[in-house]
């Protein structure tokens, strides 16, 4: 089964690398699958918080079967996506006035995003005040425990504006980009590195996809600087992650000790987040952990606006992520999480049949959203679609469905508010323009 899995990895990577096609979010899904499934190539799983030997332990046949199904369906839907174009109409303005008025509508996006960034700056000041002293006494677990709605939305504002700033090209782009970088830096220093990674992936996907139908090496050749940034960022996240706390706490002696130890790099490569996720999948399958599909549907009540958090706190329903941690995380009481696993979750719904069904639904959703990402013409629209797709193609392996939907809902709130504010500005100028236009017609008639 391992050989079949390796063959599928080669096929799916080969399709993306050598096929003359448009780089899209299915390409991101392939890259993500490789980064999270690579322990399956050498057949071992390592994990920090157990007493397993350095050799790790073998990945089971059923895990390989689930991973293989994911890859088979991925390449199938990617092929369907490449050969069947789904068209979307993205009519933003009803009616045509003149070029000047239309350009104002475009520029109004920059204005509303700038307003959001000002709110983000205020939230950052509040967050830094709330966590004062975190630089010299960095403890991510304590930071997470001290989070509230403002500190949470600060992260979402940071990512949303960061993506918008670098996929839009308005008159305010310089100031918007500078502020977005500041907001992202604060988010990063709070230990939320994934937000920067998601933002970078979404931005790169935007520019890579607009290169047209080319082989992957040609796309890289066209965007050398961006590709170098991605590689450097990936290595940074991989090797600096385990010394980040020492950097924040000023323990430079320990940083030097780790970074000059060859075993540190070996452990960083063999005991990564991918191993933790594979560990989760293996434990779910081997223990026959059950979490019914009905319970997953019940979790959707958590998405109800304004009531979701209270419902989560006042109902007896336990999320899949918590069930997973309670069963297999020996450090759960310390506030240290295992993450989650989407494949493990859908297997817990009812075995291999649910894996087939739910992955098909996932890739159909990605296919529709992927086509939508190519048709939207405005920064706000691409930002919400791009972030959603990045979560469901890259970030999905380490999450449960409800966690993904909860995060996407937050960005959707921001998008709705900004679209309403943009429409308000548009109507104000539209009314003024129509008054001036009517007065001009009357003068011409007279």
XYZ file of C-alpha atoms in Angstrom:
446
model
C 0.000 0.000 0.000
C 2.916 2.318 0.695
C 4.220 1.823 -2.873
C 0.798 2.729 -4.295
C 0.771 5.851 -2.144
C 4.265 6.844 -3.348
C 3.166 6.310 -6.964
C 0.128 8.550 -6.429
C 2.308 11.269 -4.892
C 4.609 11.135 -7.931
C 1.636 11.271 -10.332
C -0.113 14.190 -8.636
C 3.119 16.191 -8.251
C 4.081 15.411 -11.834
C 0.701 16.633 -13.078
C 1.147 20.009 -11.387
C 4.837 20.420 -12.231
C 4.939 19.266 -15.874
C 1.384 19.844 -17.118
C 0.820 23.003 -19.160
C -1.939 24.440 -16.977
C -2.930 27.505 -14.987
C -1.565 27.531 -11.452
C -4.604 27.549 -9.170
C -5.791 26.483 -5.740
C -5.814 22.840 -6.794
C -2.066 23.321 -7.202
C -2.011 24.623 -3.621
C -3.942 21.513 -2.532
C -1.306 19.286 -4.158
C 1.578 21.135 -2.498
C -0.236 21.058 0.840
C -0.913 17.323 0.528
C 2.768 16.660 -0.102
C 3.841 18.786 2.887
C 1.389 17.080 5.236
C 1.528 13.542 3.816
C 5.277 13.215 3.345
C 5.773 10.980 6.449
C 3.935 8.369 4.384
C 6.836 8.313 1.914
C 9.178 6.710 4.449
C 6.391 4.945 6.315
C 7.116 6.155 9.839
C 5.458 8.527 12.275
C 7.397 10.393 14.948
C 5.868 12.354 17.790
C 7.332 14.580 20.486
C 5.195 13.772 23.496
C 5.399 9.987 23.537
C 8.105 7.548 24.550
C 8.486 6.113 21.047
C 11.989 5.323 19.848
C 13.871 7.443 17.342
C 12.810 4.956 14.660
C 9.153 5.900 15.080
C 6.377 3.437 14.287
C 4.861 2.136 11.097
C 1.969 3.857 9.352
C -0.988 1.505 9.049
C -2.495 0.213 5.798
C -5.823 1.940 6.465
C -4.074 5.309 6.857
C -2.427 4.770 3.481
C -5.809 3.885 2.001
C -7.371 7.138 3.260
C -4.453 9.212 1.992
C -4.577 7.426 -1.362
C -8.302 8.119 -1.740
C -7.643 11.784 -1.040
C -4.942 11.941 -3.728
C -6.984 9.995 -6.313
C -9.979 12.291 -5.866
C -7.693 15.333 -5.874
C -6.190 14.522 -9.257
C -9.615 13.536 -10.643
C -11.279 16.813 -9.643
C -8.217 18.768 -10.739
C -8.424 17.150 -14.179
C -12.178 17.876 -14.360
C -11.474 21.455 -13.313
C -8.850 21.845 -16.058
C -11.170 20.574 -18.797
C -14.561 22.028 -17.819
C -14.816 25.743 -17.428
C -17.507 26.992 -15.020
C -18.435 30.585 -15.808
C -19.487 33.165 -13.254
C -20.845 36.621 -13.821
C -19.490 39.247 -11.482
C -21.610 42.320 -12.202
C -20.730 44.899 -9.609
C -22.214 48.137 -10.960
C -25.824 48.281 -12.107
C -25.927 50.833 -14.891
C -23.185 52.771 -16.635
C -22.432 56.415 -15.908
C -18.950 57.439 -16.963
C -15.351 56.400 -16.495
C -14.732 58.865 -13.691
C -17.675 57.601 -11.677
C -16.669 53.951 -12.257
C -13.124 54.714 -11.125
C -14.481 56.150 -7.888
C -16.292 52.879 -7.257
C -12.996 51.053 -7.665
C -11.120 53.468 -5.379
C -13.787 53.208 -2.684
C -12.461 49.732 -1.849
C -9.158 51.277 -0.780
C -11.022 53.772 1.381
C -13.058 51.171 3.278
C -10.014 48.898 3.742
C -8.037 51.868 5.074
C -10.853 52.453 7.598
C -10.617 48.774 8.591
C -6.852 49.137 9.026
C -7.356 52.103 11.342
C -9.629 49.863 13.418
C -6.910 47.208 13.217
C -4.327 49.651 14.584
C -6.621 50.443 17.518
C -7.096 46.707 18.114
C -3.323 46.180 17.961
C -2.750 48.864 20.611
C -5.379 47.218 22.813
C -3.845 43.771 22.212
C -0.319 44.936 23.020
C -1.614 46.642 26.170
C -3.522 43.515 27.205
C -0.438 41.335 26.710
C 2.103 43.869 28.005
C 5.405 42.293 28.811
C 4.880 39.353 26.423
C 8.176 40.131 24.645
C 10.298 39.196 27.667
C 7.960 36.572 29.057
C 6.525 34.914 25.979
C 4.022 32.132 26.662
C 1.732 31.320 23.761
C -0.555 29.145 25.884
C -1.130 32.079 28.253
C -1.712 34.400 25.292
C -4.355 32.080 23.876
C -6.066 31.775 27.264
C -6.162 35.568 27.585
C -7.753 36.087 24.176
C -11.102 37.820 23.764
C -13.234 38.932 20.820
C -11.082 42.011 20.144
C -7.768 40.132 20.139
C -9.298 37.421 17.952
C -10.671 39.843 15.377
C -7.378 41.700 15.368
C -5.796 38.592 13.789
C -8.569 38.316 11.191
C -8.304 42.018 10.322
C -4.548 41.605 10.024
C -4.803 38.738 7.518
C -7.704 40.227 5.550
C -5.998 43.591 5.033
C -2.620 41.940 4.346
C -4.065 39.917 1.466
C -6.098 42.832 0.093
C -3.113 45.174 0.222
C -1.003 42.983 -2.047
C -3.665 41.891 -4.553
C -5.004 45.397 -5.206
C -3.434 48.313 -7.011
C -5.268 51.463 -5.995
C -4.012 54.961 -5.254
C -3.760 54.196 -1.538
C -1.823 50.952 -2.034
C 1.424 52.209 -0.444
C -0.108 53.325 2.853
C -2.423 50.315 2.925
C 0.502 47.940 2.420
C 2.626 49.607 5.087
C -0.170 49.414 7.648
C -0.964 45.808 6.711
C 2.693 44.841 7.218
C 2.636 46.451 10.669
C -0.545 44.574 11.611
C 0.889 41.289 10.348
C 4.153 41.836 12.240
C 2.270 42.292 15.503
C 0.220 39.173 14.764
C 3.398 37.224 14.018
C 5.113 38.384 17.221
C 2.101 37.167 19.178
C 3.015 33.680 17.947
C 0.308 33.384 15.276
C 2.647 32.436 12.441
C -0.037 30.618 10.460
C -1.764 33.909 9.580
C 1.346 35.125 7.779
C 1.695 31.772 6.000
C -1.954 31.807 4.865
C -1.646 35.402 3.685
C 1.537 34.708 1.736
C 0.014 31.633 0.054
C -3.145 33.527 -0.930
C -1.144 36.411 -2.400
C 1.227 34.120 -4.314
C -1.705 32.117 -5.703
C -3.168 35.371 -7.038
C -0.049 36.290 -9.017
C 0.849 32.747 -10.097
C -2.669 32.139 -11.451
C -2.484 35.238 -13.612
C 0.555 33.894 -15.456
C -1.823 31.872 -17.657
C -1.316 28.304 -18.845
C 2.323 27.462 -18.235
C 4.393 24.691 -16.734
C 5.247 25.163 -13.087
C 8.924 25.853 -13.778
C 7.916 28.609 -16.181
C 5.671 30.169 -13.548
C 8.570 30.104 -11.079
C 10.836 31.674 -13.698
C 8.332 34.516 -14.133
C 8.116 35.090 -10.368
C 11.642 34.309 -9.118
C 11.599 36.811 -6.247
C 8.232 35.643 -4.973
C 9.322 31.995 -5.158
C 12.516 32.761 -3.199
C 10.409 34.500 -0.534
C 8.203 31.397 -0.280
C 11.192 29.054 0.100
C 12.871 31.272 2.693
C 9.599 31.629 4.616
C 9.046 27.845 4.548
C 12.549 27.150 5.913
C 12.090 29.887 8.489
C 8.810 28.406 9.728
C 10.314 24.909 9.763
C 13.522 25.582 11.681
C 12.733 28.725 13.691
C 9.380 27.476 15.025
C 11.015 25.518 17.849
C 13.236 28.416 18.954
C 10.650 31.178 18.560
C 9.859 31.215 22.283
C 13.567 31.649 23.088
C 13.802 34.552 20.613
C 10.853 36.280 22.248
C 12.257 35.681 25.741
C 15.795 36.772 24.820
C 17.338 33.351 25.539
C 19.951 33.663 22.816
C 22.262 31.110 24.453
C 19.624 28.404 23.957
C 18.997 29.597 20.390
C 22.698 29.200 19.563
C 22.775 25.809 21.264
C 19.902 24.488 19.175
C 20.850 26.029 15.846
C 24.396 24.632 16.064
C 23.203 21.111 16.900
C 22.732 18.840 13.863
C 20.216 16.737 15.807
C 17.961 19.788 16.035
C 17.644 19.918 12.254
C 17.046 16.169 12.038
C 14.298 16.412 14.658
C 12.820 19.449 12.887
C 12.539 17.432 9.680
C 11.307 14.177 11.207
C 9.050 15.516 13.957
C 7.196 18.291 12.214
C 3.553 19.280 12.289
C 3.009 16.787 9.454
C 4.034 13.988 11.812
C 1.630 15.225 14.463
C -1.232 15.267 11.941
C -0.296 11.788 10.704
C -0.134 10.695 14.334
C -3.694 11.984 14.783
C -4.972 10.126 11.705
C -3.281 6.919 12.796
C -4.705 7.109 16.309
C -8.253 7.779 15.088
C -8.155 4.834 12.699
C -6.395 2.306 14.925
C -8.495 3.127 17.996
C -11.724 3.133 15.935
C -12.589 6.493 17.492
C -16.148 7.462 16.594
C -17.551 10.951 16.178
C -20.852 10.774 14.379
C -21.715 12.841 11.349
C -24.825 13.993 13.232
C -22.627 15.479 15.973
C -20.662 17.346 13.294
C -23.921 18.740 11.922
C -24.948 19.816 15.429
C -21.743 21.860 15.594
C -23.143 24.072 12.850
C -25.238 25.832 15.501
C -21.944 27.371 16.616
C -21.979 29.350 13.364
C -25.141 31.252 14.314
C -24.164 34.942 14.451
C -23.755 36.396 17.955
C -25.073 33.213 19.613
C -22.486 30.666 18.489
C -19.947 31.253 21.257
C -22.587 31.116 24.003
C -24.060 27.954 22.532
C -20.608 26.371 22.453
C -20.045 27.210 26.109
C -23.522 26.188 27.319
C -24.117 22.922 25.465
C -22.787 19.495 26.328
C -21.611 18.793 22.788
C -17.851 18.254 22.638
C -16.061 19.119 19.405
C -14.074 16.522 17.493
C -10.815 18.386 18.201
C -11.470 18.209 21.946
C -12.389 14.518 21.739
C -9.165 13.868 19.845
C -7.048 15.740 22.382
C -8.745 14.143 25.387
C -8.020 10.671 24.030
C -4.482 11.047 22.699
C -2.848 14.232 23.999
C -0.830 13.557 27.148
C -0.237 17.306 27.608
C -3.816 18.471 27.067
C -4.131 19.611 30.695
C -1.151 21.935 30.155
C -3.037 23.747 27.389
C -0.833 22.305 24.636
C -2.936 21.044 21.728
C -2.411 18.334 19.135
C -4.156 20.244 16.431
C -6.762 18.236 14.602
C -7.161 16.185 11.441
C -9.787 16.586 8.748
C -9.196 13.102 7.326
C -9.331 11.600 10.805
C -12.571 13.440 11.503
C -14.376 12.209 8.392
C -13.110 8.671 9.018
C -14.552 8.888 12.543
C -17.947 9.683 10.975
C -18.301 6.181 9.598
C -15.166 4.750 8.073
C -13.936 4.656 4.503
C -17.381 5.309 2.954
C -17.610 8.710 4.636
C -14.044 9.476 3.579
C -15.076 8.965 -0.058
C -18.290 10.988 0.186
C -16.983 13.933 2.176
C -13.780 14.344 0.174
C -15.871 14.439 -3.015
C -18.005 17.200 -1.468
C -14.848 19.056 -0.396
C -13.290 18.991 -3.869
C -16.531 19.984 -5.555
C -16.673 23.019 -3.257
C -13.022 23.824 -4.017
C -13.699 23.456 -7.757
C -16.557 25.975 -7.647
C -14.637 28.441 -5.474
C -11.502 28.018 -7.580
C -13.383 29.070 -10.715
C -14.921 31.942 -8.801
C -11.445 33.146 -7.783
C -10.570 33.505 -11.469
C -13.693 35.476 -12.326
C -13.834 38.043 -9.515
C -12.353 41.372 -10.544
C -12.146 43.326 -7.326
C -9.774 43.162 -4.374
C -12.398 42.617 -1.690
C -14.027 39.770 -3.587
C -10.748 38.001 -4.337
C -9.612 38.477 -0.732
C -12.564 36.592 0.770
C -12.546 33.904 -1.923
C -8.747 33.501 -1.798
C -8.546 33.246 1.992
C -11.413 30.715 2.037
C -9.690 28.596 -0.606
C -6.351 28.715 1.209
C -8.010 27.451 4.374
C -9.728 24.616 2.495
C -6.753 23.597 0.352
C -3.687 24.250 2.487
C -4.806 24.606 6.102
C -7.452 21.886 6.079
C -5.281 18.910 7.047
C -4.592 20.250 10.539
C -8.171 21.339 11.225
C -11.670 20.055 11.766
C -14.505 21.261 9.553
C -16.173 23.419 12.204
C -12.903 25.213 12.988
C -12.430 26.032 9.317
C -15.986 27.295 8.936
C -15.747 29.381 12.105
C -12.614 31.134 10.875
C -14.033 31.683 7.385
C -17.197 33.110 8.937
C -15.108 35.812 10.657
C -13.595 36.898 7.334
C -17.056 36.812 5.793
C -18.265 39.234 8.461
C -15.442 41.620 7.563
C -16.223 41.299 3.856
C -19.941 42.000 4.391
C -19.258 45.080 6.533
C -16.780 46.458 3.994
C -19.134 45.811 1.067
C -21.958 47.602 2.905
C -19.694 50.543 3.720
C -18.510 50.641 0.113
C -22.116 50.617 -1.122
C -22.950 53.461 1.279
C -20.105 55.563 -0.123
C -21.131 54.618 -3.645
C -24.756 55.677 -3.084
C -23.660 58.994 -1.584
C -21.539 59.840 -4.602
C -24.125 58.377 -6.981
C -26.847 60.670 -5.619
C -24.564 63.698 -5.840
C -23.539 62.752 -9.364
C -27.143 62.281 -10.489
C -28.150 65.670 -9.066
C -25.273 67.345 -10.919
C -26.075 65.356 -14.056
C -29.776 66.367 -13.992
C -28.900 70.027 -13.444
C -26.526 69.850 -16.399
C -29.293 68.378 -18.627
C -31.711 71.120 -17.574
C -29.184 73.801 -18.409
C -28.572 72.266 -21.816
C -32.316 72.101 -22.506
C -32.769 75.727 -21.557
